[in-house]
Tab-separated table of C-alpha atoms in Angstrom:
chain	number	residue	atom	x	y	z
A	1	MET	CA	107.301	-51.660	46.845
A	2	VAL	CA	104.021	-52.491	45.267
A	3	LYS	CA	103.076	-50.340	42.282
A	4	GLN	CA	99.503	-48.945	42.504
A	5	LYS	CA	97.383	-48.619	39.409
A	6	ARG	CA	96.210	-45.136	38.608
A	7	LYS	CA	92.472	-44.575	38.084
A	8	PRO	CA	91.524	-43.092	34.716
A	9	GLN	CA	90.423	-39.491	35.047
A	10	PRO	CA	86.878	-38.682	33.744
A	11	THR	CA	86.744	-36.768	30.495
A	12	VAL	CA	85.057	-33.344	30.812
A	13	ALA	CA	83.113	-32.015	27.833
A	14	PRO	CA	84.454	-28.701	26.644
A	15	VAL	CA	82.327	-25.632	27.349
A	16	GLY	CA	80.398	-24.316	24.347
A	17	GLY	CA	80.630	-27.538	22.387
A	18	ASN	CA	78.357	-28.386	19.448
A	19	ASP	CA	75.330	-30.717	19.542
A	20	SER	CA	77.357	-33.249	17.574
A	21	ASP	CA	79.891	-33.699	20.443
A	22	GLY	CA	78.126	-36.858	21.602
A	23	SER	CA	76.047	-35.319	24.409
A	24	ASP	CA	73.330	-37.431	25.984
A	25	TYR	CA	70.542	-34.873	25.388
A	26	GLU	CA	69.544	-32.295	22.732
A	27	VAL	CA	67.818	-28.962	23.307
A	28	GLU	CA	64.747	-28.339	21.076
A	29	TRP	CA	63.718	-24.716	20.512
A	30	GLN	CA	59.920	-24.266	20.215
A	31	ILE	CA	58.320	-21.028	18.907
A	32	LYS	CA	55.050	-20.462	20.728
A	33	PRO	CA	52.230	-18.939	18.574
A	34	THR	CA	50.973	-15.490	19.627
A	35	PRO	CA	47.509	-15.711	21.171
A	36	ALA	CA	44.617	-14.062	19.239
A	37	LYS	CA	43.436	-10.737	20.565
A	38	LEU	CA	40.043	-10.914	22.170
A	39	THR	CA	37.442	-8.225	21.653
A	40	LYS	CA	35.726	-6.424	24.491
A	41	ALA	CA	32.547	-8.403	23.881
A	42	GLU	CA	34.485	-11.691	24.195
A	43	ARG	CA	36.460	-10.558	27.211
A	44	PHE	CA	33.433	-9.203	29.024
A	45	PRO	CA	30.409	-11.252	27.826
A	46	LEU	CA	26.909	-10.068	28.606
A	47	PRO	CA	24.616	-12.086	30.844
A	48	ALA	CA	22.340	-14.641	29.186
A	49	GLU	CA	19.129	-12.698	30.015
A	50	VAL	CA	20.475	-9.507	28.420
A	51	GLN	CA	21.435	-11.402	25.252
A	52	LYS	CA	17.912	-12.838	25.020
A	53	ASN	CA	16.381	-9.370	25.367
A	54	LEU	CA	18.663	-8.015	22.632
A	55	LYS	CA	17.606	-10.805	20.256
A	56	LYS	CA	13.934	-10.075	20.981
A	57	SER	CA	14.408	-6.359	20.297
A	58	ALA	CA	16.154	-7.152	16.986
A	59	ARG	CA	13.224	-9.373	15.941
A	60	GLY	CA	10.802	-6.623	16.926
A	61	ALA	CA	12.704	-4.079	14.805
A	62	ARG	CA	12.488	-6.394	11.792
A	63	ALA	CA	8.760	-6.866	12.343
A	64	GLU	CA	8.310	-3.092	12.622
A	65	SER	CA	10.183	-2.509	9.347
A	66	SER	CA	7.974	-5.058	7.588
A	67	SER	CA	4.850	-3.500	9.113
A	68	GLU	CA	6.065	-0.054	8.016
A	69	SER	CA	6.439	-1.294	4.457
A	70	GLU	CA	2.903	-2.725	4.624
A	71	SER	CA	1.569	0.532	6.052
A	72	ASP	CA	3.323	2.465	3.269
A	73	ALA	CA	1.534	0.241	0.771
A	74	GLU	CA	-1.758	0.914	2.540
A	75	ASN	CA	-1.112	4.671	2.491
A	76	GLY	CA	-0.507	4.524	-1.263
A	77	GLU	CA	3.251	5.040	-1.225
A	78	ASN	CA	5.185	3.147	-3.925
A	79	LEU	CA	1.948	1.876	-5.461
A	80	PRO	CA	1.134	2.174	-9.178
A	81	THR	CA	-1.801	4.180	-10.436
A	82	LEU	CA	-4.989	2.924	-12.035
A	83	THR	CA	-5.279	1.884	-15.656
A	84	THR	CA	-7.352	3.843	-18.177
A	85	THR	CA	-10.129	1.236	-18.139
A	86	GLN	CA	-10.306	1.334	-14.328
A	87	ILE	CA	-10.496	5.130	-14.306
A	88	GLY	CA	-13.224	5.018	-16.947
A	89	ALA	CA	-15.228	2.606	-14.798
A	90	ILE	CA	-14.800	4.840	-11.736
A	91	LEU	CA	-15.837	7.963	-13.631
A	92	ASP	CA	-19.003	6.179	-14.812
A	93	THR	CA	-20.090	5.809	-11.183
A	94	ILE	CA	-19.731	9.571	-10.518
A	95	LYS	CA	-22.729	11.773	-11.312
A	96	ASN	CA	-20.856	14.889	-12.388
A	97	ASN	CA	-17.918	13.051	-14.005
A	98	LYS	CA	-16.936	16.056	-16.120
A	99	ARG	CA	-15.278	17.555	-13.041
A	100	LEU	CA	-12.275	15.457	-11.974
A	101	VAL	CA	-11.952	16.328	-8.282
A	102	LEU	CA	-9.515	14.879	-5.735
A	103	ILE	CA	-9.287	15.440	-1.990
A	104	VAL	CA	-5.822	15.935	-0.509
A	105	LYS	CA	-5.516	15.190	3.217
A	106	ASN	CA	-2.846	15.932	5.845
A	107	VAL	CA	-2.037	19.305	4.273
A	108	ASN	CA	-0.101	21.822	6.323
A	109	PHE	CA	-2.200	24.814	7.439
A	110	SER	CA	0.505	27.182	6.183
A	111	THR	CA	0.540	25.647	2.674
A	112	ALA	CA	-0.782	28.020	-0.004
A	113	LYS	CA	-2.879	27.200	-3.071
A	114	GLU	CA	0.026	27.968	-5.384
A	115	GLU	CA	2.208	25.390	-3.627
A	116	ILE	CA	-0.473	22.702	-3.965
A	117	GLN	CA	-0.981	23.557	-7.635
A	118	GLU	CA	2.770	23.450	-8.306
A	119	HIS	CA	2.973	20.046	-6.607
A	120	PHE	CA	0.114	18.580	-8.682
A	121	ASP	CA	1.462	20.099	-11.898
A	122	GLN	CA	3.810	17.099	-11.943
A	123	ALA	CA	0.813	14.912	-12.840
A	124	GLY	CA	-0.907	17.232	-15.307
A	125	ARG	CA	-2.686	20.539	-15.740
A	126	VAL	CA	-4.574	21.699	-12.651
A	127	LYS	CA	-7.889	23.452	-13.244
A	128	GLY	CA	-8.267	24.792	-9.714
A	129	VAL	CA	-7.431	24.345	-6.019
A	130	ARG	CA	-9.909	25.029	-3.215
A	131	ILE	CA	-9.029	25.218	0.471
A	132	PRO	CA	-12.079	25.482	2.794
A	133	LYS	CA	-12.069	28.472	5.100
A	134	HIS	CA	-13.553	26.665	8.107
A	135	ARG	CA	-11.884	23.278	8.486
A	136	SER	CA	-11.080	21.037	11.433
A	137	SER	CA	-8.089	19.335	9.770
A	138	GLY	CA	-5.734	20.180	6.931
A	139	PHE	CA	-7.218	19.205	3.571
A	140	ALA	CA	-7.820	20.692	0.147
A	141	PHE	CA	-9.659	19.922	-3.099
A	142	VAL	CA	-7.755	19.716	-6.396
A	143	GLU	CA	-9.565	19.625	-9.739
A	144	MET	CA	-7.593	18.255	-12.688
A	145	LEU	CA	-8.226	19.417	-16.239
A	146	ASP	CA	-8.168	16.063	-18.070
A	147	ALA	CA	-8.367	12.334	-17.340
A	148	ALA	CA	-4.634	11.781	-17.985
A	149	GLY	CA	-3.675	14.199	-15.192
A	150	PHE	CA	-6.370	12.695	-12.972
A	151	GLN	CA	-4.833	9.258	-13.572
A	152	LYS	CA	-1.287	10.370	-12.716
A	153	ALA	CA	-2.407	12.355	-9.673
A	154	PHE	CA	-2.867	9.116	-7.697
A	155	LEU	CA	0.922	8.619	-7.924
A	156	LEU	CA	1.280	11.646	-5.615
A	157	ASP	CA	-0.470	9.674	-2.873
A	158	GLY	CA	2.129	9.259	-0.126
A	159	SER	CA	4.366	12.062	-1.403
A	160	TYR	CA	5.674	14.925	0.755
A	161	LEU	CA	4.299	18.464	0.437
A	162	ASP	CA	5.629	21.220	2.670
A	163	GLY	CA	7.123	18.684	5.100
A	164	ARG	CA	4.022	16.490	5.380
A	165	LYS	CA	3.068	13.176	3.799
A	166	ILE	CA	-0.150	13.787	1.952
A	167	SER	CA	-2.838	11.311	0.893
A	168	VAL	CA	-4.743	11.691	-2.380
A	169	HIS	CA	-8.271	10.263	-2.614
A	170	LEU	CA	-11.242	10.425	-4.916
A	171	SER	CA	-13.829	13.144	-4.291
A	172	GLU	CA	-16.959	14.523	-5.938
A	173	SER	CA	-18.006	18.040	-6.777
A	174	GLY	CA	-20.975	19.508	-4.956
A	175	SER	CA	-21.956	21.301	-1.773
A	176	LYS	CA	-24.009	18.516	-0.148
A	177	LYS	CA	-22.351	16.623	2.704
A	178	SER	CA	-24.680	13.742	3.462
A	179	VAL	CA	-23.604	10.683	5.461
A	180	SER	CA	-24.485	8.289	2.639
A	181	ARG	CA	-22.364	10.250	0.179
A	182	ILE	CA	-19.339	10.169	2.506
A	183	GLN	CA	-19.763	6.413	3.013
A	184	LEU	CA	-19.935	5.823	-0.752
A	185	LEU	CA	-16.718	7.798	-1.270
A	186	GLU	CA	-14.971	5.795	1.446
A	187	LYS	CA	-16.015	2.535	-0.248
A	188	LYS	CA	-14.784	3.769	-3.624
A	189	ASN	CA	-11.440	4.839	-2.166
A	190	ALA	CA	-11.051	1.447	-0.474
A	191	GLU	CA	-11.708	-0.244	-3.834
A	192	ILE	CA	-9.195	2.077	-5.522
A	193	ARG	CA	-6.559	1.131	-2.944
A	194	LYS	CA	-7.177	-2.578	-3.549
A	195	MET	CA	-6.960	-2.124	-7.311
A	196	ARG	CA	-3.693	-0.227	-7.000
A	197	LYS	CA	-2.244	-3.083	-4.930
A	198	ARG	CA	-3.288	-5.568	-7.604
A	199	ASN	CA	-1.755	-3.385	-10.318
A	200	LYS	CA	1.763	-4.079	-9.020
A	201	ASN	CA	2.036	-6.891	-11.577
A	202	ASP	CA	0.206	-4.974	-14.323
A	203	GLU	CA	2.551	-3.606	-16.996
A	204	GLN	CA	0.102	-0.939	-18.180
A	205	ALA	CA	-0.226	0.539	-14.688
A	206	THR	CA	3.475	0.351	-13.766
A	207	ALA	CA	4.470	1.989	-17.067
A	208	ILE	CA	2.665	5.231	-16.066
A	209	THR	CA	5.079	7.557	-14.234
A	210	LEU	CA	5.332	11.226	-13.341
A	211	LEU	CA	8.411	11.616	-15.538
A	212	PRO	CA	7.732	13.339	-18.880
A	213	ASP	CA	7.879	11.232	-22.048
A	214	MET	CA	10.838	12.625	-23.979
A	215	SER	CA	9.874	10.772	-27.166
A	216	ALA	CA	6.518	12.579	-27.271
A	217	ILE	CA	8.132	16.000	-26.901
A	218	GLU	CA	8.881	17.353	-30.369
A	219	LYS	CA	12.011	19.424	-30.613
A	220	LYS	CA	10.824	22.218	-32.887
A	221	ALA	CA	13.506	24.342	-34.540
A	222	PRO	CA	13.215	28.110	-33.937
A	223	PRO	CA	12.057	30.245	-36.886
A	224	PRO	CA	14.884	31.588	-39.106
A	225	ASP	CA	16.232	35.025	-38.299
A	226	LYS	CA	16.034	37.690	-41.006
A	227	PHE	CA	19.609	38.814	-40.540
A	228	LEU	CA	21.524	35.962	-38.920
A	229	ASP	CA	20.015	33.144	-41.002
A	230	LYS	CA	20.099	35.086	-44.294
A	231	PRO	CA	21.620	32.929	-47.081
A	232	LYS	CA	25.003	34.135	-48.260
A	233	PRO	CA	25.346	35.066	-51.972
A	234	LYS	CA	27.134	32.538	-54.103
A	235	MET	CA	30.484	33.692	-55.541
A	236	LEU	CA	30.637	33.485	-59.385
A	237	THR	CA	33.583	32.208	-61.354
A	238	LYS	CA	35.411	34.259	-64.028
A	239	LYS	CA	33.635	32.487	-66.904
A	240	GLU	CA	30.218	33.125	-65.339
A	241	VAL	CA	31.086	36.807	-64.881
A	242	LYS	CA	32.065	37.146	-68.586
A	243	GLU	CA	28.844	35.477	-69.746
A	244	LEU	CA	26.758	37.833	-67.611
A	245	LYS	CA	28.578	40.855	-69.039
A	246	LYS	CA	27.927	39.678	-72.622
A	247	LYS	CA	24.221	39.194	-71.918
A	248	THR	CA	23.870	42.608	-70.328
A	249	SER	CA	25.744	44.283	-73.203
A	250	LEU	CA	23.538	42.618	-75.855
A	251	ARG	CA	20.365	43.675	-74.044
A	252	ALA	CA	21.622	47.230	-73.853
A	253	LYS	CA	22.329	47.262	-77.607
A	254	PHE	CA	18.855	45.965	-78.516
A	255	LYS	CA	17.198	48.569	-76.282
A	256	HIS	CA	19.271	51.349	-77.874
A	257	MET	CA	18.271	50.181	-81.406
A	258	GLU	CA	14.587	49.988	-80.432
A	259	LYS	CA	14.717	53.582	-79.202
A	260	LYS	CA	16.092	54.728	-82.551
A	261	GLY	CA	13.507	52.692	-84.446
A	262	LEU	CA	15.987	50.247	-85.950
A	263	LYS	CA	15.292	46.543	-86.317
A	264	ALA	CA	17.948	43.933	-85.502
C-alpha cells in the first residue's frame, strides 16, 4: 500500500488575541471632534437685501446721533459760558445795561414764577421774574442782580425746567417791541452762541461752573454760649491755697488796726 502524505492543517488565530499576535492588519481608533454649535443667525441667514438695509439703518442712526450732538451744541447744551471781558463788551452795546435781563423760552405754561426763580438761583441772585399775561408761546423774563449771576445764567441754556428743555437768551428791558430791536437781539444772540462755541478751548470760560466755590465759603465759628462755653475755674494746689489764706489774713489784720487807729 502506498502511504499518502497528510496536508498540514491551517493555523487558526485564537479569538480575542492581542494586536501583537502577528495579525495582518491593525485597528486605529479615531476620536472625532464635536462640531461647533451654530447660532440662529448662522443657521438661518438673512437675505442679502435685508442685510444691506440693516447696515444702512445703522449708518443712519450714527449720523442722527452725531447730528443730535451738533444740535445740542447749537441749543447751548454742554457749552461754556462767556468770559468777563465778553460780557462787558455785550453790556456796552445795551442801552440800559444796569438791568441784566434774560429771556427764557420753551417754558411750561403751568410753571410758576417761584419755580423759575429757584431754577435760576443756581447761577446767582435773581432780582425778579416776569411772565407776560398775554403770550402766544411759553416764555418768561428773568432779571439777575449782578454781572456774575448774569454770566453763569447762560450755563442754564439747554437745562430742563418742569419737564421742558429751556433756552436762555439775551434780552433788553423796555416796553417797545420794534422789528429792528428784535432783529438786533437775534444778531447778538447768534454772536453769543458762536462765542460760546469758541470758548470750548478757553480755560477761563470752562472754569466757570454752577457749583459753589467751597474755598470762597468761610466757615465761621458760632458765637460762644454764655453757659455751655463758660470757662471752667482752675483748681488750686495746696501751696497756692495756703498762700491765699496768708494774704487774706494779713489784709484783715491791717484793716482791723486801721480801724483802731494803730499804725503797723
